[in-house]
Coordinates of N, CA, C and O in Angstrom, one line a residue:
M1 N 150.0 106.5 73.8 CA 149.6 105.8 75.1 C 148.5 104.8 74.8 O 148.6 103.7 75.4
K2 N 147.6 105.1 73.8 CA 146.6 104.1 73.5 C 147.2 102.8 72.9 O 146.8 101.7 73.2
K3 N 148.2 103.0 72.0 CA 148.9 101.9 71.4 C 149.6 101.0 72.5 O 149.6 99.8 72.4
F4 N 150.1 101.7 73.5 CA 150.8 101.0 74.6 C 149.8 100.1 75.4 O 150.1 99.0 75.7
I5 N 148.6 100.7 75.7 CA 147.6 100.0 76.5 C 147.1 98.8 75.7 O 146.9 97.7 76.2
S6 N 146.7 99.0 74.4 CA 146.2 98.0 73.6 C 147.2 96.9 73.4 O 146.9 95.7 73.4
G7 N 148.5 97.2 73.2 CA 149.6 96.2 73.1 C 149.7 95.4 74.4 O 150.0 94.2 74.4
L8 N 149.6 96.1 75.5 CA 149.6 95.4 76.8 C 148.5 94.5 77.0 O 148.7 93.3 77.5
V9 N 147.3 94.8 76.6 CA 146.1 94.0 76.7 C 146.3 92.7 75.8 O 146.1 91.6 76.2
V10 N 146.7 92.9 74.6 CA 147.0 91.8 73.7 C 148.1 90.9 74.2 O 147.9 89.7 74.2
G11 N 149.1 91.5 74.8 CA 150.2 90.7 75.3 C 149.7 89.8 76.5 O 150.1 88.7 76.7
V12 N 148.9 90.4 77.4 CA 148.4 89.7 78.5 C 147.5 88.5 78.1 O 147.5 87.4 78.6
L13 N 146.6 88.8 77.1 CA 145.7 87.7 76.6 C 146.5 86.6 76.0 O 146.2 85.4 76.2
L14 N 147.5 86.9 75.2 CA 148.3 85.9 74.6 C 149.1 85.1 75.6 O 149.2 83.8 75.6
F15 N 149.6 85.7 76.6 CA 150.4 85.1 77.7 C 149.5 84.2 78.5 O 149.8 83.0 78.8
A16 N 148.2 84.7 78.8 CA 147.3 83.9 79.6 C 146.8 82.7 78.8 O 146.7 81.6 79.4
S17 N 146.5 82.8 77.5 CA 146.0 81.6 76.8 C 147.2 80.6 76.6 O 146.9 79.4 76.6
T18 N 148.4 81.1 76.4 CA 149.5 80.1 76.3 C 149.7 79.4 77.6 O 150.0 78.2 77.6
T19 N 149.5 80.1 78.7 CA 149.7 79.5 80.0 C 148.6 78.4 80.2 O 148.9 77.3 80.7
V20 N 147.4 78.7 79.9 CA 146.3 77.7 80.0 C 146.6 76.5 79.2 O 146.4 75.4 79.6
F21 N 146.9 76.7 77.9 CA 147.2 75.6 77.0 C 148.4 74.7 77.6 O 148.4 73.5 77.6
A22 N 149.4 75.4 78.0 CA 150.6 74.7 78.6 C 150.2 73.9 79.8 O 150.7 72.8 80.0
D23 N 149.3 74.5 80.7 CA 148.9 73.7 81.8 C 148.2 72.4 81.5 O 148.4 71.4 82.1
S24 N 147.3 72.5 80.4 CA 146.6 71.3 80.1 C 147.5 70.3 79.4 O 147.4 69.1 79.6
A25 N 148.5 70.8 78.6 CA 149.4 69.8 78.0 C 150.4 69.3 79.1 O 150.7 68.1 79.0
K26 N 150.7 70.1 80.0 CA 151.6 69.6 81.1 C 150.9 68.5 82.0 O 151.6 67.7 82.5
S27 N 149.6 68.5 82.0 CA 148.9 67.5 82.8 C 149.2 66.1 82.3 O 149.1 65.2 83.1
L28 N 149.5 65.9 81.0 CA 149.8 64.6 80.5 C 151.3 64.4 80.3 O 151.8 63.2 80.3
L29 N 152.1 65.5 80.1 CA 153.5 65.3 79.8 C 154.2 64.7 81.0 O 154.0 65.1 82.2
G30 N 155.0 63.7 80.8 CA 155.8 63.0 81.8 C 155.0 62.0 82.6 O 155.5 61.3 83.4
K31 N 153.7 61.8 82.3 CA 152.9 60.8 82.9 C 153.2 59.5 82.4 O 153.6 59.3 81.3
K32 N 153.0 58.5 83.2 CA 153.4 57.1 82.9 C 152.2 56.5 82.1 O 151.0 56.6 82.6
V33 N 152.5 55.8 81.0 CA 151.5 55.1 80.3 C 151.2 53.8 81.1 O 152.1 53.0 81.3
Q34 N 150.0 53.6 81.5 CA 149.6 52.5 82.4 C 149.3 51.2 81.6 O 149.2 50.1 82.1
G35 N 149.1 51.4 80.3 CA 148.8 50.2 79.5 C 148.2 50.7 78.1 O 148.1 51.9 77.9
T36 N 147.9 49.8 77.3 CA 147.3 50.2 76.0 C 146.2 49.2 75.6 O 146.1 48.1 76.2
F37 N 145.3 49.7 74.8 CA 144.2 48.9 74.3 C 144.4 48.9 72.8 O 144.7 49.9 72.1
D38 N 144.1 47.8 72.2 CA 144.0 47.7 70.7 C 142.7 48.3 70.3 O 141.6 48.1 70.9
V39 N 142.7 49.1 69.2 CA 141.5 49.8 68.8 C 141.1 49.2 67.4 O 141.9 49.1 66.5
S40 N 139.9 48.8 67.3 CA 139.3 48.2 66.1 C 138.1 49.1 65.7 O 137.4 49.6 66.5
F41 N 138.0 49.1 64.3 CA 136.8 49.8 63.8 C 136.2 48.9 62.8 O 136.8 48.4 61.8
N42 N 134.9 48.5 63.0 CA 134.2 47.5 62.2 C 135.0 46.2 62.0 O 135.1 45.7 60.9
G43 N 135.7 45.8 63.1 CA 136.4 44.5 63.1 C 137.8 44.6 62.6 O 138.5 43.6 62.6
H44 N 138.3 45.8 62.2 CA 139.6 45.9 61.6 C 140.5 46.7 62.6 O 140.1 47.7 63.1
Q45 N 141.7 46.1 62.9 CA 142.6 46.8 63.8 C 143.1 48.1 63.2 O 143.6 48.0 62.0
I46 N 143.0 49.2 63.9 CA 143.5 50.5 63.3 C 144.5 51.2 64.1 O 145.1 52.2 63.7
G47 N 144.9 50.6 65.3 CA 145.9 51.2 66.1 C 145.8 50.8 67.6 O 145.1 49.8 67.9
S48 N 146.5 51.5 68.4 CA 146.4 51.2 69.8 C 146.2 52.5 70.6 O 146.6 53.6 70.1
A49 N 145.6 52.4 71.8 CA 145.3 53.6 72.5 C 146.0 53.5 73.9 O 145.7 52.5 74.6
P50 N 146.8 54.5 74.3 CA 147.4 54.5 75.6 C 146.4 54.8 76.7 O 145.5 55.6 76.5
V51 N 146.7 54.3 77.9 CA 145.9 54.6 79.1 C 146.8 55.4 80.0 O 147.9 54.9 80.4
I52 N 146.4 56.6 80.3 CA 147.2 57.5 81.1 C 146.2 58.0 82.2 O 145.2 58.6 81.9
D53 N 146.6 57.8 83.5 CA 145.8 58.2 84.6 C 144.3 57.7 84.5 O 143.4 58.4 84.8
G54 N 144.2 56.5 84.0 CA 142.9 55.9 83.9 C 142.0 56.3 82.8 O 140.9 55.9 82.6
S55 N 142.6 57.2 81.9 CA 141.8 57.6 80.7 C 142.5 57.0 79.5 O 143.7 57.0 79.4
T56 N 141.7 56.6 78.5 CA 142.2 56.1 77.3 C 142.2 57.1 76.2 O 141.2 57.9 76.0
Y57 N 143.3 57.3 75.5 CA 143.4 58.3 74.5 C 143.5 57.6 73.1 O 144.4 56.9 72.8
L58 N 142.5 57.9 72.3 CA 142.4 57.3 71.0 C 143.3 58.0 70.0 O 143.4 59.3 70.0
P59 N 143.9 57.3 69.0 CA 144.6 58.0 67.9 C 143.7 58.6 66.9 O 143.0 58.0 66.2
V60 N 143.7 59.9 67.0 CA 142.7 60.7 66.2 C 142.9 60.4 64.7 O 141.9 60.2 64.0
R61 N 144.1 60.4 64.1 CA 144.2 60.2 62.7 C 143.7 58.8 62.3 O 143.0 58.7 61.3
S62 N 144.1 57.8 63.0 CA 143.6 56.4 62.7 C 142.1 56.3 62.8 O 141.5 55.7 61.9
I63 N 141.5 56.9 63.8 CA 140.0 56.9 63.9 C 139.4 57.6 62.8 O 138.4 57.1 62.2
S64 N 139.9 58.8 62.5 CA 139.2 59.6 61.4 C 139.4 58.9 60.1 O 138.4 58.9 59.3
E65 N 140.5 58.3 59.8 CA 140.7 57.7 58.5 C 139.8 56.4 58.4 O 139.1 56.2 57.3
A66 N 139.7 55.7 59.5 CA 138.8 54.5 59.4 C 137.3 54.8 59.3 O 136.6 54.1 58.6
A67 N 136.9 55.9 59.9 CA 135.5 56.3 59.9 C 135.2 57.2 58.6 O 134.0 57.5 58.5
G68 N 136.2 57.5 57.8 CA 135.9 58.3 56.6 C 135.7 59.8 57.0 O 135.0 60.5 56.3
I69 N 136.3 60.2 58.0 CA 136.2 61.6 58.5 C 137.4 62.4 58.0 O 138.6 61.9 58.2
N70 N 137.2 63.6 57.5 CA 138.3 64.4 57.1 C 139.0 65.0 58.3 O 138.3 65.4 59.2
I71 N 140.3 65.0 58.3 CA 141.1 65.6 59.4 C 142.0 66.7 58.9 O 142.6 66.5 57.8
S72 N 142.1 67.8 59.6 CA 143.1 68.8 59.2 C 143.7 69.3 60.5 O 143.0 69.5 61.5
V73 N 145.0 69.6 60.5 CA 145.6 70.1 61.7 C 146.1 71.5 61.3 O 146.8 71.7 60.3
E74 N 145.7 72.5 62.1 CA 146.1 73.9 61.9 C 146.7 74.4 63.2 O 145.9 74.7 64.1
G75 N 148.0 74.5 63.2 CA 148.6 74.9 64.5 C 148.4 73.9 65.6 O 148.8 72.7 65.4
K76 N 147.8 74.3 66.6 CA 147.5 73.4 67.8 C 146.0 73.0 67.8 O 145.5 72.5 68.8
R77 N 145.4 73.1 66.6 CA 143.9 72.7 66.5 C 143.8 71.6 65.5 O 144.3 71.6 64.4
I78 N 143.0 70.6 65.9 CA 142.6 69.5 65.0 C 141.1 69.6 64.6 O 140.3 69.7 65.5
E79 N 140.9 69.7 63.3 CA 139.5 69.9 62.9 C 139.1 68.6 62.2 O 139.7 68.1 61.2
L80 N 137.9 68.0 62.6 CA 137.3 66.8 62.0 C 136.1 67.3 61.3 O 135.2 68.0 61.9
T81 N 135.9 66.9 60.0 CA 134.7 67.2 59.2 C 134.3 66.0 58.4 O 135.1 65.1 58.2
T82 N 133.1 66.0 58.0 CA 132.5 64.9 57.2 C 131.6 65.6 56.2 O 131.0 66.6 56.4
T83 N 131.6 64.9 55.0 CA 130.7 65.4 53.9 C 129.4 64.7 54.0 O 128.4 65.1 53.4
D84 N 129.3 63.6 54.7 CA 128.1 62.8 54.8 C 127.1 63.5 55.7 O 127.6 64.2 56.7
E85 N 125.9 63.3 55.5 CA 124.9 63.8 56.4 C 124.9 63.0 57.7 O 125.0 61.8 57.7
I86 N 124.9 63.7 58.8 CA 125.0 63.1 60.1 C 123.7 62.4 60.4 O 122.6 63.0 60.3
V87 N 123.7 61.1 60.8 CA 122.5 60.4 61.1 C 122.2 60.7 62.5 O 123.0 60.5 63.4
P88 N 120.9 61.2 62.7 CA 120.5 61.5 64.1 C 120.5 60.2 64.9 O 120.1 59.1 64.4
T89 N 120.9 60.3 66.2 CA 120.8 59.2 67.1 C 119.4 59.0 67.6 O 118.6 59.9 67.7
V90 N 119.0 57.8 67.8 CA 117.7 57.4 68.3 C 117.8 57.1 69.7 O 118.6 56.2 70.1
T91 N 117.0 57.7 70.6 CA 117.1 57.4 72.0 C 116.4 56.1 72.3 O 115.5 55.7 71.5
D92 N 116.6 55.6 73.5 CA 115.9 54.4 74.0 C 114.4 54.7 74.1 O 113.6 53.8 73.8
A93 N 114.1 55.9 74.5 CA 112.6 56.2 74.7 C 112.0 56.2 73.3 O 110.8 55.7 73.1
E94 N 112.7 56.7 72.3 CA 112.1 56.7 70.9 C 112.0 55.3 70.4 O 111.0 54.9 69.8
T95 N 113.0 54.5 70.7 CA 112.9 53.1 70.2 C 111.8 52.3 71.0 O 111.0 51.6 70.3
D96 N 111.7 52.6 72.3 CA 110.6 52.0 73.0 C 109.2 52.4 72.5 O 108.3 51.6 72.3
A97 N 109.1 53.7 72.2 CA 107.8 54.2 71.7 C 107.5 53.5 70.3 O 106.3 53.1 70.0
K98 N 108.5 53.4 69.5 CA 108.3 52.8 68.1 C 107.9 51.3 68.3 O 107.1 50.8 67.6
N99 N 108.6 50.6 69.2 CA 108.3 49.2 69.5 C 106.9 49.0 70.0 O 106.2 48.1 69.6
R100 N 106.5 49.9 70.9 CA 105.1 49.9 71.4 C 104.1 50.1 70.3 O 103.1 49.4 70.2
S101 N 104.4 51.1 69.5 CA 103.5 51.4 68.3 C 103.4 50.2 67.4 O 102.3 49.8 66.9
N102 N 104.5 49.6 67.1 CA 104.6 48.4 66.2 C 103.8 47.3 66.8 O 103.1 46.5 66.1
A103 N 103.9 47.1 68.1 CA 103.2 46.0 68.8 C 101.7 46.3 68.7 O 100.9 45.3 68.5
E104 N 101.3 47.5 68.9 CA 99.8 47.9 68.8 C 99.3 47.6 67.4 O 98.2 47.1 67.2
I105 N 100.1 48.0 66.4 CA 99.7 47.8 65.0 C 99.6 46.3 64.7 O 98.6 45.9 64.1
S106 N 100.6 45.6 65.2 CA 100.5 44.1 65.0 C 99.3 43.5 65.6 O 98.7 42.6 65.1
A107 N 99.0 44.0 66.8 CA 97.8 43.5 67.5 C 96.5 43.8 66.7 O 95.6 43.0 66.6
Q108 N 96.5 45.0 66.2 CA 95.3 45.4 65.4 C 95.2 44.5 64.1 O 94.1 44.1 63.8
I109 N 96.3 44.3 63.5 CA 96.3 43.4 62.3 C 95.8 42.0 62.7 O 95.0 41.4 62.0
G110 N 96.3 41.5 63.8 CA 95.8 40.2 64.3 C 94.3 40.2 64.5 O 93.6 39.2 64.1
L111 N 93.8 41.2 65.2 CA 92.3 41.3 65.4 C 91.6 41.3 64.1 O 90.5 40.7 63.9
L112 N 92.1 42.1 63.1 CA 91.4 42.2 61.8 C 91.5 40.9 61.1 O 90.5 40.5 60.4
K113 N 92.6 40.2 61.2 CA 92.6 38.9 60.5 C 91.7 37.9 61.1 O 91.1 37.1 60.4
N114 N 91.5 38.0 62.5 CA 90.5 37.1 63.1 C 89.1 37.5 62.7 O 88.3 36.6 62.5
K115 N 88.8 38.8 62.5 CA 87.5 39.2 62.0 C 87.3 38.6 60.6 O 86.2 38.2 60.3
I116 N 88.3 38.7 59.8 CA 88.2 38.2 58.4 C 87.8 36.7 58.4 O 86.9 36.3 57.7
Q117 N 88.5 36.0 59.3 CA 88.3 34.5 59.4 C 86.8 34.3 59.8 O 86.1 33.4 59.3
T118 N 86.4 35.1 60.8 CA 85.0 34.9 61.3 C 84.0 35.2 60.2 O 83.0 34.5 60.0
Y119 N 84.2 36.3 59.5 CA 83.3 36.7 58.4 C 83.3 35.6 57.3 O 82.3 35.2 56.8
E120 N 84.5 35.1 57.0 CA 84.6 34.0 56.0 C 83.8 32.7 56.4 O 83.1 32.1 55.6
S121 N 84.0 32.4 57.7 CA 83.2 31.3 58.2 C 81.7 31.5 58.2 O 81.0 30.6 57.8
N122 N 81.3 32.7 58.5 CA 79.9 33.1 58.5 C 79.3 33.0 57.1 O 78.2 32.6 56.9
I123 N 80.1 33.5 56.1 CA 79.7 33.4 54.7 C 79.5 32.0 54.3 O 78.5 31.6 53.7
K124 N 80.4 31.1 54.7 CA 80.4 29.7 54.3 C 79.1 29.1 55.0 O 78.3 28.4 54.3
I125 N 78.9 29.4 56.2 CA 77.7 28.9 56.9 C 76.4 29.4 56.2 O 75.5 28.6 56.0
E126 N 76.4 30.7 55.9 CA 75.2 31.3 55.2 C 75.0 30.6 53.9 O 73.8 30.3 53.6
R127 N 76.0 30.3 53.2 CA 75.8 29.7 51.8 C 75.4 28.2 52.0 O 74.5 27.8 51.4
D128 N 76.1 27.5 52.9 CA 75.9 26.0 53.0 C 74.6 25.7 53.8 O 73.9 24.8 53.4
E129 N 74.3 26.4 54.8 CA 73.2 26.1 55.7 C 71.9 26.9 55.5 O 70.9 26.5 55.9
V130 N 72.0 28.0 54.8 CA 70.8 28.8 54.6 C 70.5 28.9 53.1 O 69.4 28.5 52.6
L131 N 71.5 29.4 52.3 CA 71.2 29.8 50.9 C 71.0 28.5 50.1 O 70.0 28.4 49.3
T132 N 71.9 27.5 50.2 CA 71.8 26.3 49.4 C 70.4 25.6 49.6 O 69.7 25.2 48.7
P133 N 70.1 25.3 50.9 CA 68.8 24.7 51.1 C 67.6 25.5 50.6 O 66.6 24.9 50.1
L134 N 67.7 26.8 50.7 CA 66.6 27.7 50.2 C 66.5 27.5 48.7 O 65.4 27.5 48.2
E135 N 67.6 27.5 48.0 CA 67.6 27.4 46.6 C 67.0 26.1 46.1 O 66.3 26.0 45.2
E136 N 67.4 25.0 46.9 CA 66.8 23.7 46.6 C 65.3 23.6 46.8 O 64.6 23.1 46.0
K137 N 64.9 24.2 47.9 CA 63.5 24.3 48.2 C 62.7 25.1 47.1 O 61.6 24.7 46.7
L138 N 63.3 26.2 46.6 CA 62.7 27.0 45.6 C 62.6 26.2 44.3 O 61.5 26.3 43.7
K139 N 63.6 25.4 43.9 CA 63.5 24.6 42.7 C 62.4 23.6 42.8 O 61.6 23.3 41.9
E140 N 62.2 23.0 44.0 CA 61.2 22.0 44.2 C 59.8 22.7 44.0 O 58.9 22.1 43.4
L141 N 59.6 23.8 44.6 CA 58.3 24.5 44.6 C 58.0 25.0 43.1 O 56.9 25.0 42.7
E142 N 59.1 25.4 42.4 CA 58.8 25.9 41.1 C 58.5 24.8 40.1 O 57.7 25.0 39.1
T143 N 58.9 23.5 40.4 CA 58.6 22.4 39.5 C 57.3 21.7 39.9 O 56.7 21.0 39.1
A144 N 56.8 22.0 41.1 CA 55.6 21.4 41.6 C 54.4 22.2 41.0 O 54.5 23.3 40.6
P145 N 53.2 21.6 41.0 CA 52.0 22.3 40.5 C 51.8 23.5 41.3 O 51.9 23.5 42.6
Q146 N 51.4 24.6 40.7 CA 51.2 25.9 41.3 C 49.9 26.0 42.0 O 48.8 25.7 41.4
T147 N 49.9 26.4 43.3 CA 48.7 26.7 44.0 C 48.9 28.1 44.7 O 50.1 28.6 44.6
G148 N 47.9 28.6 45.3 CA 48.0 29.9 45.9 C 49.1 29.8 47.1 O 49.9 30.8 47.2
N149 N 49.1 28.7 47.8 CA 50.0 28.6 48.9 C 51.4 28.4 48.4 O 52.4 28.9 49.0
S150 N 51.6 27.7 47.3 CA 53.0 27.5 46.8 C 53.6 28.8 46.2 O 54.8 29.0 46.3
R151 N 52.7 29.6 45.6 CA 53.1 30.9 45.1 C 53.6 31.8 46.2 O 54.6 32.4 46.1
Q152 N 52.9 31.8 47.3 CA 53.3 32.5 48.5 C 54.6 32.0 49.1 O 55.5 32.7 49.5
A153 N 54.8 30.7 49.1 CA 56.0 30.0 49.7 C 57.2 30.4 48.8 O 58.3 30.7 49.3
I154 N 57.0 30.4 47.5 CA 58.0 30.8 46.5 C 58.5 32.2 46.8 O 59.6 32.6 46.9
T155 N 57.5 33.1 47.0 CA 57.8 34.5 47.3 C 58.6 34.7 48.6 O 59.5 35.4 48.6
N156 N 58.2 33.9 49.6 CA 58.9 34.0 50.9 C 60.3 33.5 50.8 O 61.2 34.0 51.3
I157 N 60.5 32.4 50.0 CA 61.8 31.8 49.9 C 62.7 32.8 49.0 O 63.9 33.0 49.4
E158 N 62.1 33.4 48.0 CA 62.9 34.3 47.2 C 63.3 35.5 48.1 O 64.5 36.0 47.9
K159 N 62.5 35.9 49.0 CA 62.9 37.0 49.9 C 64.0 36.6 50.8 O 64.9 37.3 51.0
K160 N 63.9 35.4 51.4 CA 64.9 34.8 52.2 C 66.2 34.7 51.5 O 67.3 35.0 52.0
I161 N 66.2 34.3 50.2 CA 67.4 34.1 49.4 C 68.0 35.5 49.2 O 69.2 35.7 49.3
A162 N 67.2 36.5 48.9 CA 67.7 37.9 48.7 C 68.3 38.4 50.0 O 69.4 39.0 50.0
D163 N 67.7 38.2 51.1 CA 68.2 38.6 52.4 C 69.6 37.9 52.7 O 70.5 38.5 53.2
S164 N 69.6 36.6 52.4 CA 70.9 35.8 52.6 C 72.0 36.4 51.7 O 73.1 36.6 52.2
N165 N 71.7 36.7 50.4 CA 72.7 37.2 49.5 C 73.1 38.6 50.0 O 74.3 39.0 49.9
A166 N 72.2 39.4 50.5 CA 72.5 40.8 51.0 C 73.4 40.6 52.2 O 74.4 41.4 52.4
N167 N 73.2 39.6 53.1 CA 74.0 39.4 54.3 C 75.4 39.0 53.8 O 76.4 39.4 54.4
I168 N 75.5 38.1 52.8 CA 76.8 37.7 52.3 C 77.6 38.8 51.8 O 78.8 39.0 52.0
T169 N 76.9 39.7 51.0 CA 77.5 40.9 50.4 C 78.0 41.8 51.5 O 79.1 42.4 51.4
K170 N 77.2 42.0 52.5 CA 77.6 42.9 53.7 C 78.9 42.3 54.3 O 79.8 43.1 54.6
M171 N 78.9 41.0 54.6 CA 80.1 40.4 55.2 C 81.3 40.5 54.3 O 82.4 40.7 54.8
Q172 N 81.1 40.3 53.0 CA 82.2 40.5 52.1 C 82.8 41.9 52.1 O 84.0 42.1 52.0
A173 N 81.9 42.9 52.2 CA 82.3 44.3 52.3 C 83.1 44.5 53.6 O 84.2 45.2 53.5
E174 N 82.7 43.8 54.7 CA 83.5 43.9 55.9 C 84.9 43.3 55.7 O 85.9 43.8 56.2
I175 N 84.9 42.2 55.0 CA 86.2 41.5 54.8 C 87.1 42.5 53.9 O 88.3 42.7 54.3
D176 N 86.6 43.1 52.9 CA 87.3 44.0 52.0 C 87.8 45.2 52.8 O 89.0 45.6 52.7
A177 N 87.0 45.7 53.7 CA 87.4 46.9 54.5 C 88.5 46.5 55.5 O 89.5 47.2 55.7
A178 N 88.4 45.3 56.1 CA 89.4 44.8 57.0 C 90.8 44.6 56.3 O 91.8 44.9 56.8
E179 N 90.7 44.0 55.1 CA 91.9 43.8 54.3 C 92.6 45.1 53.9 O 93.8 45.2 54.0
A180 N 91.8 46.1 53.6 CA 92.4 47.4 53.2 C 93.0 48.0 54.5 O 94.1 48.6 54.4
E181 N 92.4 47.9 55.6 CA 93.0 48.4 56.9 C 94.3 47.7 57.2 O 95.2 48.3 57.7
I182 N 94.3 46.4 57.0 CA 95.5 45.6 57.2 C 96.7 46.2 56.3 O 97.8 46.3 56.8
K183 N 96.4 46.4 55.1 CA 97.4 47.0 54.2 C 98.0 48.3 54.7 O 99.2 48.6 54.6
Q184 N 97.1 49.2 55.2 CA 97.5 50.5 55.7 C 98.4 50.2 57.0 O 99.4 50.9 57.1
L185 N 98.0 49.3 57.8 CA 98.7 49.1 59.0 C 100.1 48.5 58.7 O 101.1 48.8 59.3
E186 N 100.1 47.6 57.7 CA 101.4 47.0 57.3 C 102.3 48.0 56.7 O 103.5 48.0 57.0
A187 N 101.8 49.0 56.0 CA 102.6 50.1 55.5 C 103.2 50.9 56.6 O 104.3 51.3 56.5
Q188 N 102.4 51.1 57.7 CA 102.9 51.9 58.9 C 104.0 51.1 59.5 O 105.0 51.7 60.0
L189 N 103.9 49.8 59.6 CA 105.0 48.9 60.2 C 106.2 49.0 59.4 O 107.3 49.0 59.9
N190 N 106.1 49.1 58.1 CA 107.3 49.1 57.2 C 108.0 50.5 57.2 O 109.1 50.6 56.6
K191 N 107.5 51.5 57.8 CA 108.1 52.8 57.8 C 109.3 52.8 58.7 O 109.4 52.2 59.7

């Protein structure tokens, strides 16, 4: 009795699945082809696709061969496989976020480059308008006869020259730091 019931259950399942498959296949059988589309892959014609009831049906074998996808047919099942790693799709939101990030990085690079130009201009001004005149004045005082006042003036000028050199060194360090930051930001852009 158990064999009879299990045979009956298996029979019902097979009959039901065959009926469902037949119904889906019957939905296209006898339908009129309303037109065809040429199918191209990377600019090369690989076949044509019929249009039935407003839906286009692509030729599976042609598509799989053109795309380098393995195809196997086992009974009523078509299996598509690939040996290549599937490349994840990038959403519009991800692309927008990446573009915003790149724009922010580019803006930061622009600001840093402007800072560098400002520091370079300030260094030039410091050298041309402060340091060079001080050095010339120092030479004059050192060649002139020494008095108590001239010795004090020389000391004052030497201090101003040291301060000016320290200021130039500080601005050069700022330039170096900004250039290092630009390199880091450019590396982020290239990712």
